[in-house]
Amino acid sequence: MAADDSPAKHTSGRPQLSSMRTSSYLKEHQQYRPPKLSPDNHFGIDTVVEDLQGARISPPKNFSPFNGVPSKDDPPRILEGASHDFTHPNCAPTRGTKSDRLVATLIYKSTSPRTPHVPSPRFPSSNSDIPANLAPTTNIESFPLEPPAAAEPEPLDHLYGSYISPLCVTSFLHLMSTFPLPQGVGESTSSHRCLDDPEHPLVVELTLSPAPSPSYLSLADLRKHELIYRFEREWNVDVVLQRDTLWRRYPRLVVFDMDSTLITQEIIDLLAATITDPPDLGAKVADITSRAMHGELEFDAAFRERVALLKGLPATIFEQLRPVLNITKGVPELLKALKRLGVKTAVLSGGFIPLTGWLAGELGIDHAYANEVVIDDSGHLTGEVKGRIVGRERKQELLLEIAEKEGIALEQVVAVGDGANDLLMLDTAGLGVAWNAKPRVQLEANARLNGASLVDLLYLFGLTSEEVDLLTA
């Protein structure tokens, strides 16, 4: 059979190079082709657009160039290394309105952790390799096997770190969100500042705007709310709530109690301890002092009873006690900082003027008031007190007198004390701080601090640790 009479053979044709011949087969068949270059080897935006051949270049949503005015729906952000929103939670209020911000200062009580037997990533003694905001140990033996008692909340700081952890802050903000806002306000805003260390802060200042509705809960009641106390026990912190006002940041007078505040002892107990006959006198006086400080006894009567037991002591005993006085940690630094800020200071003591006046001179305190004992011709104590006793009412009166004399408004007065005889003074001042105080005083004071150093008081004014170091250097 002739070749041309055979069945047609269906063979694929040989590939032919098109007119767009190039020197590379790969370049010809790859999905992406570089734009064609013009004869003068010019490559610019015009060649790119020409090569797109009608491809869609518009964004999927409406787009308008930024004209310097932030968009309400999509405010501009700085994305490289930082994030910034053009919102105004901490800005001045609009004209004709007033700001209503609440400042909450959270201070971790690092010296008294609720569970000291459990190591913590915040303490130098911990050698855990787990991140600081997670559990501090991989040893299951270290964790409690039984749930806590129903009356006491579970301590959380040993699980999430012995500092103000992010979860601690979140828990507090959630707590505050349960309180109703003022009428007409839809939502609240908050911001925070780590006042000492951004990684593992022991002091964090939170600003909430607006404050919870005062018609529902006043600031005084909010400070005493059971949820606040429970939060403090759970996270081992002190929570200090204050209105964000000018006076909070600029105090002009700070008034201190002396015994168990500026010093760690009670003067009258030190005096009684020097008496050996009868041998139980010191313990008896200390018991009366403790009951008076807890508010179980009326202070003035209890004081006269204790002074009567000191009859016969030589007046030189006050000089002998000077070296024994133990200044509370942080007091010299705190007073130095206050002096550099131009703040006046005073000590109102239920003790005795010979020691109170001497201590005020040593520490550079501007005003000092205390009780004056009667000394007979032989130079011994008669067991009597001259004039009015510096107790609850007298401390309040002296605070008012000093403020008036110095021309200082009570909103700029801070009082610090620990006993029941300090309560009127703490309530009269713009801010009353219970320092490692008795339970009743902790419940009734505007603020409470239970740390190791009185320098913590400066954080309540909004100062950072950097500023505190500058003032105390």
GROMACS .gro file of C-alpha atoms in nm:
model
  473
    1MET     CA    1   0.000   0.000   0.000
    2ALA     CA    2   0.127   0.336  -0.087
    3ALA     CA    3   0.236   0.561   0.184
    4ASP     CA    4  -0.025   0.824   0.098
    5ASP     CA    5  -0.305   0.562   0.116
    6SER     CA    6  -0.225   0.468   0.480
    7PRO     CA    7  -0.456   0.588   0.766
    8ALA     CA    8  -0.388   0.937   0.885
    9LYS     CA    9  -0.140   0.951   1.161
   10HIS     CA   10  -0.241   1.182   1.448
   11THR     CA   11   0.089   1.313   1.559
   12SER     CA   12   0.142   1.628   1.759
   13GLY     CA   13   0.304   1.904   1.574
   14ARG     CA   14   0.647   2.021   1.660
   15PRO     CA   15   0.657   2.315   1.903
   16GLN     CA   16   0.707   2.639   1.722
   17LEU     CA   17   0.866   2.947   1.866
   18SER     CA   18   0.634   3.243   1.854
   19SER     CA   19   0.726   3.583   1.734
   20MET     CA   20   0.801   3.673   2.097
   21ARG     CA   21   1.116   3.471   2.074
   22THR     CA   22   1.352   3.489   2.370
   23SER     CA   23   1.678   3.328   2.448
   24SER     CA   24   1.536   3.137   2.746
   25TYR     CA   25   1.268   2.865   2.741
   26LEU     CA   26   1.216   2.905   3.116
   27LYS     CA   27   1.164   3.275   3.087
   28GLU     CA   28   0.913   3.216   2.806
   29HIS     CA   29   0.700   2.965   3.001
   30GLN     CA   30   0.720   3.089   3.357
   31GLN     CA   31   0.405   3.237   3.511
   32TYR     CA   32   0.559   3.572   3.593
   33ARG     CA   33   0.729   3.772   3.325
   34PRO     CA   34   0.930   4.082   3.394
   35PRO     CA   35   0.806   4.396   3.223
   36LYS     CA   36   0.931   4.460   2.875
   37LEU     CA   37   1.205   4.715   2.864
   38SER     CA   38   1.194   5.006   2.632
   39PRO     CA   39   1.475   5.043   2.379
   40ASP     CA   40   1.649   5.300   2.594
   41ASN     CA   41   1.648   5.051   2.884
   42HIS     CA   42   1.424   5.281   3.084
   43PHE     CA   43   1.231   5.103   3.361
   44GLY     CA   44   0.979   5.308   3.555
   45ILE     CA   45   0.621   5.326   3.671
   46ASP     CA   46   0.496   5.372   3.314
   47THR     CA   47   0.640   5.039   3.198
   48VAL     CA   48   0.500   4.860   3.500
   49VAL     CA   49   0.150   4.995   3.439
   50GLU     CA   50   0.163   4.907   3.069
   51ASP     CA   51   0.261   4.549   3.147
   52LEU     CA   52  -0.029   4.501   3.388
   53GLN     CA   53  -0.264   4.493   3.085
   54GLY     CA   54  -0.577   4.597   3.265
   55ALA     CA   55  -0.514   4.409   3.591
   56ARG     CA   56  -0.704   4.550   3.890
   57ILE     CA   57  -0.487   4.768   4.105
   58SER     CA   58  -0.748   4.933   4.327
   59PRO     CA   59  -0.781   4.812   4.690
   60PRO     CA   60  -1.080   4.594   4.776
   61LYS     CA   61  -1.236   4.872   4.984
   62ASN     CA   62  -1.277   5.245   4.948
   63PHE     CA   63  -0.950   5.422   4.984
   64SER     CA   64  -0.873   5.784   5.040
   65PRO     CA   65  -0.529   5.932   5.095
   66PHE     CA   66  -0.442   6.038   5.451
   67ASN     CA   67  -0.488   6.414   5.474
   68GLY     CA   68  -0.360   6.464   5.828
   69VAL     CA   69  -0.696   6.414   6.001
   70PRO     CA   70  -0.739   6.074   6.174
   71SER     CA   71  -1.032   5.871   6.051
   72LYS     CA   72  -1.301   5.799   6.306
   73ASP     CA   73  -1.347   5.442   6.188
   74ASP     CA   74  -0.981   5.360   6.130
   75PRO     CA   75  -0.748   5.584   6.332
   76PRO     CA   76  -0.385   5.580   6.216
   77ARG     CA   77  -0.140   5.364   6.408
   78ILE     CA   78   0.235   5.352   6.443
   79LEU     CA   79   0.313   4.989   6.373
   80GLU     CA   80   0.691   4.975   6.369
   81GLY     CA   81   0.807   4.907   6.723
   82ALA     CA   82   0.514   5.081   6.894
   83SER     CA   83   0.139   5.112   6.876
   84HIS     CA   84  -0.045   5.436   6.925
   85ASP     CA   85  -0.414   5.516   6.908
   86PHE     CA   86  -0.543   5.868   6.869
   87THR     CA   87  -0.782   5.838   7.161
   88HIS     CA   88  -0.806   6.076   7.455
   89PRO     CA   89  -0.858   5.888   7.784
   90ASN     CA   90  -0.602   6.099   7.971
   91CYS     CA   91  -0.639   6.428   7.789
   92ALA     CA   92  -0.796   6.743   7.926
   93PRO     CA   93  -1.178   6.730   7.911
   94THR     CA   94  -1.367   6.925   7.649
   95ARG     CA   95  -1.445   7.283   7.738
   96GLY     CA   96  -1.737   7.319   7.971
   97THR     CA   97  -1.696   6.973   8.124
   98LYS     CA   98  -1.492   6.829   8.410
   99SER     CA   99  -1.277   6.518   8.416
  100ASP     CA  100  -1.389   6.233   8.639
  101ARG     CA  101  -1.096   5.995   8.664
  102LEU     CA  102  -1.014   5.748   8.937
  103VAL     CA  103  -0.654   5.650   9.012
  104ALA     CA  104  -0.586   5.308   9.160
  105THR     CA  105  -0.234   5.245   9.288
  106LEU     CA  106  -0.155   4.876   9.326
  107ILE     CA  107   0.144   4.800   9.551
  108TYR     CA  108   0.267   4.442   9.588
  109LYS     CA  109   0.348   4.343   9.946
  110SER     CA  110   0.678   4.175   9.862
  111THR     CA  111   0.784   4.144  10.226
  112SER     CA  112   0.481   3.941  10.330
  113PRO     CA  113   0.379   3.693  10.058
  114ARG     CA  114   0.075   3.489  10.148
  115THR     CA  115   0.257   3.164  10.064
  116PRO     CA  116   0.624   3.211  10.158
  117HIS     CA  117   0.701   2.841  10.122
  118VAL     CA  118   0.640   2.855   9.747
  119PRO     CA  119   0.930   3.002   9.544
  120SER     CA  120   0.858   3.300   9.325
  121PRO     CA  121   1.010   3.419   8.995
  122ARG     CA  122   1.018   3.775   9.130
  123PHE     CA  123   1.248   3.688   9.420
  124PRO     CA  124   1.624   3.649   9.354
  125SER     CA  125   1.623   3.318   9.543
  126SER     CA  126   1.415   3.151   9.273
  127ASN     CA  127   1.609   2.948   9.016
  128SER     CA  128   1.309   2.854   8.804
  129ASP     CA  129   1.352   2.851   8.427
  130ILE     CA  130   0.981   2.908   8.367
  131PRO     CA  131   0.881   3.255   8.240
  132ALA     CA  132   0.802   3.507   8.511
  133ASN     CA  133   0.432   3.526   8.436
  134LEU     CA  134   0.377   3.151   8.461
  135ALA     CA  135   0.392   2.901   8.746
  136PRO     CA  136   0.721   2.934   8.939
  137THR     CA  137   0.795   2.563   8.970
  138THR     CA  138   0.776   2.238   8.773
  139ASN     CA  139   0.771   2.030   9.090
  140ILE     CA  140   0.418   1.908   9.161
  141GLU     CA  141   0.511   1.858   9.525
  142SER     CA  142   0.529   2.235   9.566
  143PHE     CA  143   0.167   2.295   9.477
  144PRO     CA  144  -0.115   2.267   9.735
  145LEU     CA  145  -0.316   1.947   9.712
  146GLU     CA  146  -0.619   2.078   9.900
  147PRO     CA  147  -0.843   2.372   9.804
  148PRO     CA  148  -0.829   2.679  10.029
  149ALA     CA  149  -1.081   2.734  10.304
  150ALA     CA  150  -1.406   2.891  10.189
  151ALA     CA  151  -1.355   3.200  10.403
  152GLU     CA  152  -1.018   3.285  10.249
  153PRO     CA  153  -0.966   3.340   9.873
  154GLU     CA  154  -0.703   3.138   9.695
  155PRO     CA  155  -0.368   3.320   9.678
  156LEU     CA  156  -0.278   3.383   9.316
  157ASP     CA  157   0.049   3.574   9.333
  158HIS     CA  158   0.258   3.259   9.381
  159LEU     CA  159   0.107   3.114   9.063
  160TYR     CA  160   0.144   3.415   8.836
  161GLY     CA  161   0.448   3.585   8.988
  162SER     CA  162   0.525   3.783   9.300
  163TYR     CA  163   0.468   4.119   9.136
  164ILE     CA  164   0.183   4.305   8.968
  165SER     CA  165   0.137   4.059   8.682
  166PRO     CA  166  -0.067   4.130   8.367
  167LEU     CA  167  -0.332   3.891   8.493
  168CYS     CA  168  -0.347   4.082   8.823
  169VAL     CA  169  -0.413   4.407   8.634
  170THR     CA  170  -0.672   4.237   8.413
  171SER     CA  171  -0.845   4.092   8.717
  172PHE     CA  172  -0.866   4.434   8.879
  173LEU     CA  173  -1.005   4.599   8.566
  174HIS     CA  174  -1.266   4.326   8.541
  175LEU     CA  175  -1.358   4.387   8.906
  176MET     CA  176  -1.400   4.761   8.848
  177SER     CA  177  -1.614   4.696   8.539
  178THR     CA  178  -1.880   4.539   8.764
  179PHE     CA  179  -1.961   4.880   8.916
  180PRO     CA  180  -2.213   5.093   8.723
  181LEU     CA  181  -2.094   5.399   8.534
  182PRO     CA  182  -2.248   5.747   8.558
  183GLN     CA  183  -2.572   5.795   8.370
  184GLY     CA  184  -2.522   5.860   8.001
  185VAL     CA  185  -2.175   5.703   7.984
  186GLY     CA  186  -2.157   5.400   7.757
  187GLU     CA  187  -1.810   5.268   7.825
  188SER     CA  188  -1.501   5.337   8.034
  189THR     CA  189  -1.136   5.361   7.943
  190SER     CA  190  -0.826   5.271   8.138
  191SER     CA  191  -0.452   5.315   8.117
  192HIS     CA  192  -0.163   5.207   8.334
  193ARG     CA  193   0.188   5.311   8.438
  194CYS     CA  194   0.446   5.080   8.593
  195LEU     CA  195   0.603   5.310   8.851
  196ASP     CA  196   0.912   5.103   8.925
  197ASP     CA  197   0.983   4.827   8.669
  198PRO     CA  198   0.805   4.762   8.338
  199GLU     CA  199   0.896   4.392   8.336
  200HIS     CA  200   0.816   4.291   8.694
  201PRO     CA  201   0.650   4.593   8.855
  202LEU     CA  202   0.581   4.608   9.225
  203VAL     CA  203   0.386   4.934   9.188
  204VAL     CA  204   0.134   4.999   8.910
  205GLU     CA  205  -0.085   5.306   8.872
  206LEU     CA  206  -0.414   5.253   8.687
  207THR     CA  207  -0.628   5.543   8.565
  208LEU     CA  208  -0.995   5.470   8.505
  209SER     CA  209  -1.222   5.715   8.326
  210PRO     CA  210  -1.487   5.776   8.434
  211ALA     CA  211  -1.502   5.669   8.797
  212PRO     CA  212  -1.792   5.444   8.904
  213SER     CA  213  -2.118   5.628   8.954
  214PRO     CA  214  -2.104   5.820   9.284
  215SER     CA  215  -2.483   5.797   9.315
  216TYR     CA  216  -2.446   5.420   9.333
  217LEU     CA  217  -2.124   5.397   9.534
  218SER     CA  218  -1.928   5.682   9.691
  219LEU     CA  219  -1.549   5.675   9.691
  220ALA     CA  220  -1.547   5.613  10.067
  221ASP     CA  221  -1.775   5.310  10.024
  222LEU     CA  222  -1.582   5.188   9.721
  223ARG     CA  223  -1.260   5.185   9.924
  224LYS     CA  224  -1.429   4.959  10.181
  225HIS     CA  225  -1.601   4.731   9.931
  226GLU     CA  226  -1.568   4.359  10.002
  227LEU     CA  227  -1.455   4.290   9.644
  228ILE     CA  228  -1.160   4.525   9.692
  229TYR     CA  229  -1.057   4.351  10.015
  230ARG     CA  230  -1.090   4.011   9.850
  231PHE     CA  231  -0.879   4.121   9.554
  232GLU     CA  232  -0.608   4.246   9.791
  233ARG     CA  233  -0.596   3.911   9.969
  234GLU     CA  234  -0.597   3.713   9.646
  235TRP     CA  235  -0.311   3.902   9.485
  236ASN     CA  236  -0.123   4.008   9.802
  237VAL     CA  237  -0.144   4.378   9.715
  238ASP     CA  238  -0.255   4.706   9.867
  239VAL     CA  239  -0.508   4.900   9.657
  240VAL     CA  240  -0.521   5.277   9.708
  241LEU     CA  241  -0.810   5.458   9.534
  242GLN     CA  242  -0.795   5.835   9.482
  243ARG     CA  243  -0.962   6.094   9.264
  244ASP     CA  244  -0.727   6.213   8.994
  245THR     CA  245  -0.701   6.572   9.109
  246LEU     CA  246  -0.429   6.832   9.123
  247TRP     CA  247  -0.410   6.800   9.503
  248ARG     CA  248  -0.324   6.430   9.478
  249ARG     CA  249  -0.002   6.508   9.294
  250TYR     CA  250   0.095   6.814   9.500
  251PRO     CA  251   0.061   6.765   9.877
  252ARG     CA  252   0.188   7.049  10.096
  253LEU     CA  253   0.170   6.903  10.448
  254VAL     CA  254   0.234   6.547  10.569
  255VAL     CA  255   0.152   6.467  10.932
  256PHE     CA  256   0.288   6.154  11.103
  257ASP     CA  257   0.214   5.959  11.415
  258MET     CA  258   0.537   5.863  11.592
  259ASP     CA  259   0.506   5.530  11.773
  260SER     CA  260   0.488   5.232  11.532
  261THR     CA  261   0.496   5.478  11.241
  262LEU     CA  262   0.812   5.692  11.238
  263ILE     CA  263   0.966   5.441  11.478
  264THR     CA  264   0.890   5.070  11.513
  265GLN     CA  265   0.836   5.076  11.894
  266GLU     CA  266   0.592   5.221  12.148
  267ILE     CA  267   0.775   5.470  12.373
  268ILE     CA  268   0.570   5.402  12.683
  269ASP     CA  269   0.643   5.030  12.651
  270LEU     CA  270   1.017   5.106  12.634
  271LEU     CA  271   0.989   5.314  12.951
  272ALA     CA  272   0.799   5.042  13.135
  273ALA     CA  273   1.054   4.781  13.031
  274THR     CA  274   1.321   4.964  13.232
  275ILE     CA  275   1.128   4.904  13.555
  276THR     CA  276   1.221   4.572  13.716
  277ASP     CA  277   1.004   4.599  14.028
  278PRO     CA  278   0.745   4.466  13.992
  279PRO     CA  279   0.885   4.231  13.725
  280ASP     CA  280   0.560   4.208  13.526
  281LEU     CA  281   0.510   4.584  13.492
  282GLY     CA  282   0.647   4.598  13.138
  283ALA     CA  283   0.409   4.326  13.016
  284LYS     CA  284   0.114   4.492  13.190
  285VAL     CA  285   0.182   4.830  13.028
  286ALA     CA  286   0.234   4.668  12.686
  287ASP     CA  287  -0.103   4.493  12.716
  288ILE     CA  288  -0.281   4.822  12.796
  289THR     CA  289  -0.104   4.989  12.502
  290SER     CA  290  -0.209   4.715  12.260
  291ARG     CA  291  -0.574   4.729  12.369
  292ALA     CA  292  -0.579   5.109  12.340
  293MET     CA  293  -0.424   5.101  11.991
  294HIS     CA  294  -0.683   4.846  11.878
  295GLY     CA  295  -0.959   5.075  12.000
  296GLU     CA  296  -1.066   4.846  12.284
  297LEU     CA  297  -0.990   5.109  12.550
  298GLU     CA  298  -1.047   5.484  12.560
  299PHE     CA  299  -0.705   5.630  12.481
  300ASP     CA  300  -0.686   5.920  12.728
  301ALA     CA  301  -0.783   5.714  13.032
  302ALA     CA  302  -0.553   5.428  12.928
  303PHE     CA  303  -0.264   5.670  12.881
  304ARG     CA  304  -0.306   5.824  13.227
  305GLU     CA  305  -0.320   5.475  13.377
  306ARG     CA  306   0.007   5.376  13.211
  307VAL     CA  307   0.186   5.700  13.302
  308ALA     CA  308   0.089   5.650  13.666
  309LEU     CA  309   0.276   5.319  13.659
  310LEU     CA  310   0.594   5.506  13.559
  311LYS     CA  311   0.605   5.709  13.881
  312GLY     CA  312   0.954   5.734  14.023
  313LEU     CA  313   1.149   5.693  13.700
  314PRO     CA  314   1.434   5.947  13.659
  315ALA     CA  315   1.373   6.218  13.400
  316THR     CA  316   1.705   6.124  13.239
  317ILE     CA  317   1.542   5.805  13.115
  318PHE     CA  318   1.436   5.988  12.798
  319GLU     CA  319   1.796   6.062  12.708
  320GLN     CA  320   1.891   5.701  12.777
  321LEU     CA  321   1.626   5.579  12.534
  322ARG     CA  322   1.747   5.786  12.238
  323PRO     CA  323   1.996   5.526  12.110
  324VAL     CA  324   1.732   5.254  12.146
  325LEU     CA  325   1.483   5.413  11.906
  326ASN     CA  326   1.453   5.218  11.581
  327ILE     CA  327   1.362   5.444  11.289
  328THR     CA  328   1.118   5.283  11.046
  329LYS     CA  329   1.280   5.187  10.718
  330GLY     CA  330   1.253   5.459  10.456
  331VAL     CA  331   1.168   5.744  10.694
  332PRO     CA  332   1.492   5.948  10.644
  333GLU     CA  333   1.463   5.911  10.265
  334LEU     CA  334   1.093   6.002  10.267
  335LEU     CA  335   1.149   6.315  10.475
  336LYS     CA  336   1.440   6.419  10.255
  337ALA     CA  337   1.222   6.384   9.944
  338LEU     CA  338   0.936   6.580  10.101
  339LYS     CA  339   1.171   6.859  10.203
  340ARG     CA  340   1.312   6.882   9.850
  341LEU     CA  341   0.956   6.908   9.719
  342GLY     CA  342   0.883   7.191   9.963
  343VAL     CA  343   0.633   6.988  10.167
  344LYS     CA  344   0.592   7.077  10.535
  345THR     CA  345   0.604   6.791  10.788
  346ALA     CA  346   0.474   6.738  11.142
  347VAL     CA  347   0.474   6.463  11.405
  348LEU     CA  348   0.178   6.434  11.642
  349SER     CA  349   0.264   6.178  11.907
  350GLY     CA  350   0.073   6.020  12.191
  351GLY     CA  351   0.414   5.973  12.355
  352PHE     CA  352   0.634   6.224  12.532
  353ILE     CA  353   0.773   6.557  12.413
  354PRO     CA  354   1.135   6.499  12.531
  355LEU     CA  355   1.176   6.213  12.281
  356THR     CA  356   0.937   6.344  12.016
  357GLY     CA  357   1.107   6.685  12.003
  358TRP     CA  358   1.452   6.527  11.986
  359LEU     CA  359   1.352   6.290  11.704
  360ALA     CA  360   1.189   6.573  11.507
  361GLY     CA  361   1.513   6.769  11.529
  362GLU     CA  362   1.717   6.470  11.413
  363LEU     CA  363   1.491   6.404  11.114
  364GLY     CA  364   1.429   6.768  11.019
  365ILE     CA  365   1.053   6.764  11.088
  366ASP     CA  366   0.897   7.111  11.098
  367HIS     CA  367   0.638   7.067  11.378
  368ALA     CA  368   0.636   6.834  11.681
  369TYR     CA  369   0.365   6.786  11.945
  370ALA     CA  370   0.343   6.526  12.223
  371ASN     CA  371   0.251   6.486  12.589
  372GLU     CA  372   0.440   6.662  12.865
  373VAL     CA  373   0.499   6.470  13.189
  374VAL     CA  374   0.530   6.630  13.532
  375ILE     CA  375   0.878   6.608  13.690
  376ASP     CA  376   0.928   6.677  14.061
  377ASP     CA  377   1.212   6.875  14.221
  378SER     CA  378   1.423   6.562  14.258
  379GLY     CA  379   1.416   6.498  13.883
  380HIS     CA  380   1.175   6.204  13.884
  381LEU     CA  381   0.843   6.142  13.710
  382THR     CA  382   0.538   6.203  13.928
  383GLY     CA  383   0.315   5.977  13.718
  384GLU     CA  384   0.106   6.274  13.601
  385VAL     CA  385   0.056   6.446  13.265
  386LYS     CA  386   0.058   6.823  13.217
  387GLY     CA  387  -0.214   6.976  12.999
  388ARG     CA  388  -0.432   6.797  12.745
  389ILE     CA  389  -0.336   6.449  12.629
  390VAL     CA  390  -0.248   6.423  12.262
  391GLY     CA  391  -0.515   6.167  12.178
  392ARG     CA  392  -0.779   6.132  11.904
  393GLU     CA  393  -0.943   6.473  11.932
  394ARG     CA  394  -0.622   6.662  12.010
  395LYS     CA  395  -0.442   6.518  11.706
  396GLN     CA  396  -0.727   6.631  11.485
  397GLU     CA  397  -0.718   6.980  11.636
  398LEU     CA  398  -0.340   7.006  11.594
  399LEU     CA  399  -0.362   6.901  11.229
  400LEU     CA  400  -0.618   7.175  11.164
  401GLU     CA  401  -0.408   7.432  11.353
  402ILE     CA  402  -0.090   7.351  11.159
  403ALA     CA  403  -0.270   7.359  10.824
  404GLU     CA  404  -0.425   7.696  10.906
  405LYS     CA  405  -0.096   7.835  11.030
  406GLU     CA  406   0.083   7.727  10.711
  407GLY     CA  407  -0.205   7.838  10.487
  408ILE     CA  408  -0.261   7.489  10.346
  409ALA     CA  409  -0.596   7.350  10.231
  410LEU     CA  410  -0.697   7.018  10.383
  411GLU     CA  411  -0.711   6.864  10.033
  412GLN     CA  412  -0.331   6.897  10.029
  413VAL     CA  413  -0.278   6.740  10.372
  414VAL     CA  414  -0.169   6.377  10.413
  415ALA     CA  415  -0.181   6.200  10.750
  416VAL     CA  416  -0.008   5.871  10.835
  417GLY     CA  417  -0.075   5.661  11.145
  418ASP     CA  418  -0.134   5.311  11.277
  419GLY     CA  419  -0.358   5.326  11.587
  420ALA     CA  420  -0.719   5.393  11.677
  421ASN     CA  421  -0.615   5.728  11.825
  422ASP     CA  422  -0.511   5.836  11.473
  423LEU     CA  423  -0.849   5.778  11.306
  424LEU     CA  424  -0.986   6.132  11.341
  425MET     CA  425  -0.658   6.274  11.211
  426LEU     CA  426  -0.663   6.034  10.914
  427ASP     CA  427  -1.025   6.119  10.836
  428THR     CA  428  -0.965   6.496  10.850
  429ALA     CA  429  -0.673   6.498  10.608
  430GLY     CA  430  -0.722   6.494  10.234
  431LEU     CA  431  -0.560   6.148  10.233
  432GLY     CA  432  -0.535   5.935  10.546
  433VAL     CA  433  -0.291   5.643  10.522
  434ALA     CA  434  -0.294   5.350  10.764
  435TRP     CA  435   0.066   5.231  10.794
  436ASN     CA  436   0.095   4.863  10.897
  437ALA     CA  437  -0.203   4.950  11.109
  438LYS     CA  438  -0.434   4.771  11.347
  439PRO     CA  439  -0.730   4.591  11.179
  440ARG     CA  440  -0.988   4.855  11.270
  441VAL     CA  441  -0.769   5.133  11.134
  442GLN     CA  442  -0.708   4.940  10.811
  443LEU     CA  443  -1.083   4.913  10.760
  444GLU     CA  444  -1.165   5.278  10.824
  445ALA     CA  445  -0.870   5.464  10.668
  446ASN     CA  446  -0.881   5.606  10.314
  447ALA     CA  447  -0.567   5.415  10.219
  448ARG     CA  448  -0.351   5.143  10.366
  449LEU     CA  449   0.013   5.053  10.317
  450ASN     CA  450   0.156   4.732  10.455
  451GLY     CA  451   0.507   4.729  10.316
  452ALA     CA  452   0.852   4.753  10.467
  453SER     CA  453   0.947   5.109  10.365
  454LEU     CA  454   0.759   5.434  10.417
  455VAL     CA  455   0.908   5.557  10.088
  456ASP     CA  456   0.610   5.379   9.931
  457LEU     CA  457   0.406   5.684  10.033
  458LEU     CA  458   0.563   5.879   9.745
  459TYR     CA  459   0.408   5.642   9.491
  460LEU     CA  460   0.063   5.759   9.601
  461PHE     CA  461   0.153   6.103   9.465
  462GLY     CA  462   0.221   5.953   9.120
  463LEU     CA  463   0.600   5.963   9.144
  464THR     CA  464   0.803   5.694   8.965
  465SER     CA  465   1.098   5.509   9.114
  466GLU     CA  466   1.328   5.716   8.892
  467GLU     CA  467   1.187   6.034   9.043
  468VAL     CA  468   1.199   5.889   9.394
  469ASP     CA  469   1.568   5.803   9.347
  470LEU     CA  470   1.634   6.158   9.228
  471LEU     CA  471   1.462   6.308   9.532
  472THR     CA  472   1.631   6.078   9.785
  473ALA     CA  473   1.982   6.086   9.637
   0.00000   0.00000   0.00000
